[in-house]
Amino acid sequence: MAANNDVLSWTNQDPRESQLFNTWGVLYRFSTVVSTSGQSTTTLWRAVRTNREDRVAKLEWASNGGLGRAVIGKNAVPMADLVRPDPRYPGARIFNAPDGLQYRWRPSSSSPDVVLEDSAGTAVAFFRPTRPTRYQIGDVYGELHFLRNAGAATITHPPIMDTVTVTAMLYRFCQAFGL
């Protein structure tokens, strides 16, 4: 982990059933269950210390498998609000974060990365697809980089970092399933 860049390795091609980890261990874990009625729900867990996780988000998928409702902390929003297409940039998705500002995930023009920009257009995080690499925790398909000192330098604070992780997962889901 570089001093100004926190990197989380992201397991699994399906982001709904994946883990994000670094040298410390698993930091985030997406776990999906399907009820007897067929309702699919993904829960995002954040490690707070060894053997202790807090639920930070619950994603209730639509009955057709598409975007449904997200509950992040105490706020419920349509998932579509977290990955709104940005008409100014092909493939870009925007969302409003807990800090009240708008952020944008967009494909990089110079690499396979997907860049997260803050409201001023400063890159504050990015997702980098990687060749599948086997780790004890699972096969890694990408890395989520948090640029700790970029922009307002709040990207690694839990409410923002949690929202970034959820929106990165939803962005990957939308890209994988053409939504």
Steps between C-alpha positions, in 0.01 A plus 500: 500500500650831393496788746248712306315220324301231681455195277236234557516179296152404375406133470250338267373607160150536646536801731184401694686208655849634560754619753734797508821446691851633555796391711293559816237249384144522367370855537169469310289197417197482269275206582189415296211281609183401317187456711244225447285758317787559255595846636875553468672719759867598519644620828823698523696432817798707619759352734539721807751274678597134501190280496264802507305639205242775472230504234540816293255434217221272390418476130158359419502399133194535278301181436637489144861507633548867415555803717273528802538687829814574701507564873829663599513574868153637574434637149299308242538597133431338166819329380451683172568827688848368586590427138317769301634524144689826443402623152818710478730195496434167325501217755513737798276464807435765767378490859461731798714406800439552873708819483228650276728511196460329166756241390552335161628155405628514141720292276855635474595633158855363532470164679252222585440669838166641612566831676297658780498879480375739765279800420808703398610233250790379716569126492452369855485125435510251215421138422766315303405169338778242531573161356346240733753425773454228760526594867412296807193723550386452139578585139555874454356671191576861582629759743316790658743786562411780743709813444520599866616861459312590180221755489359575845702204641183339641485201262621254765261621771242226565178661374665608173714187464195278559300685234792485256524124554126453443498717187811328363323167542184633333705652216670164443159326514352742243800453269488119531127478427464787254272713718 
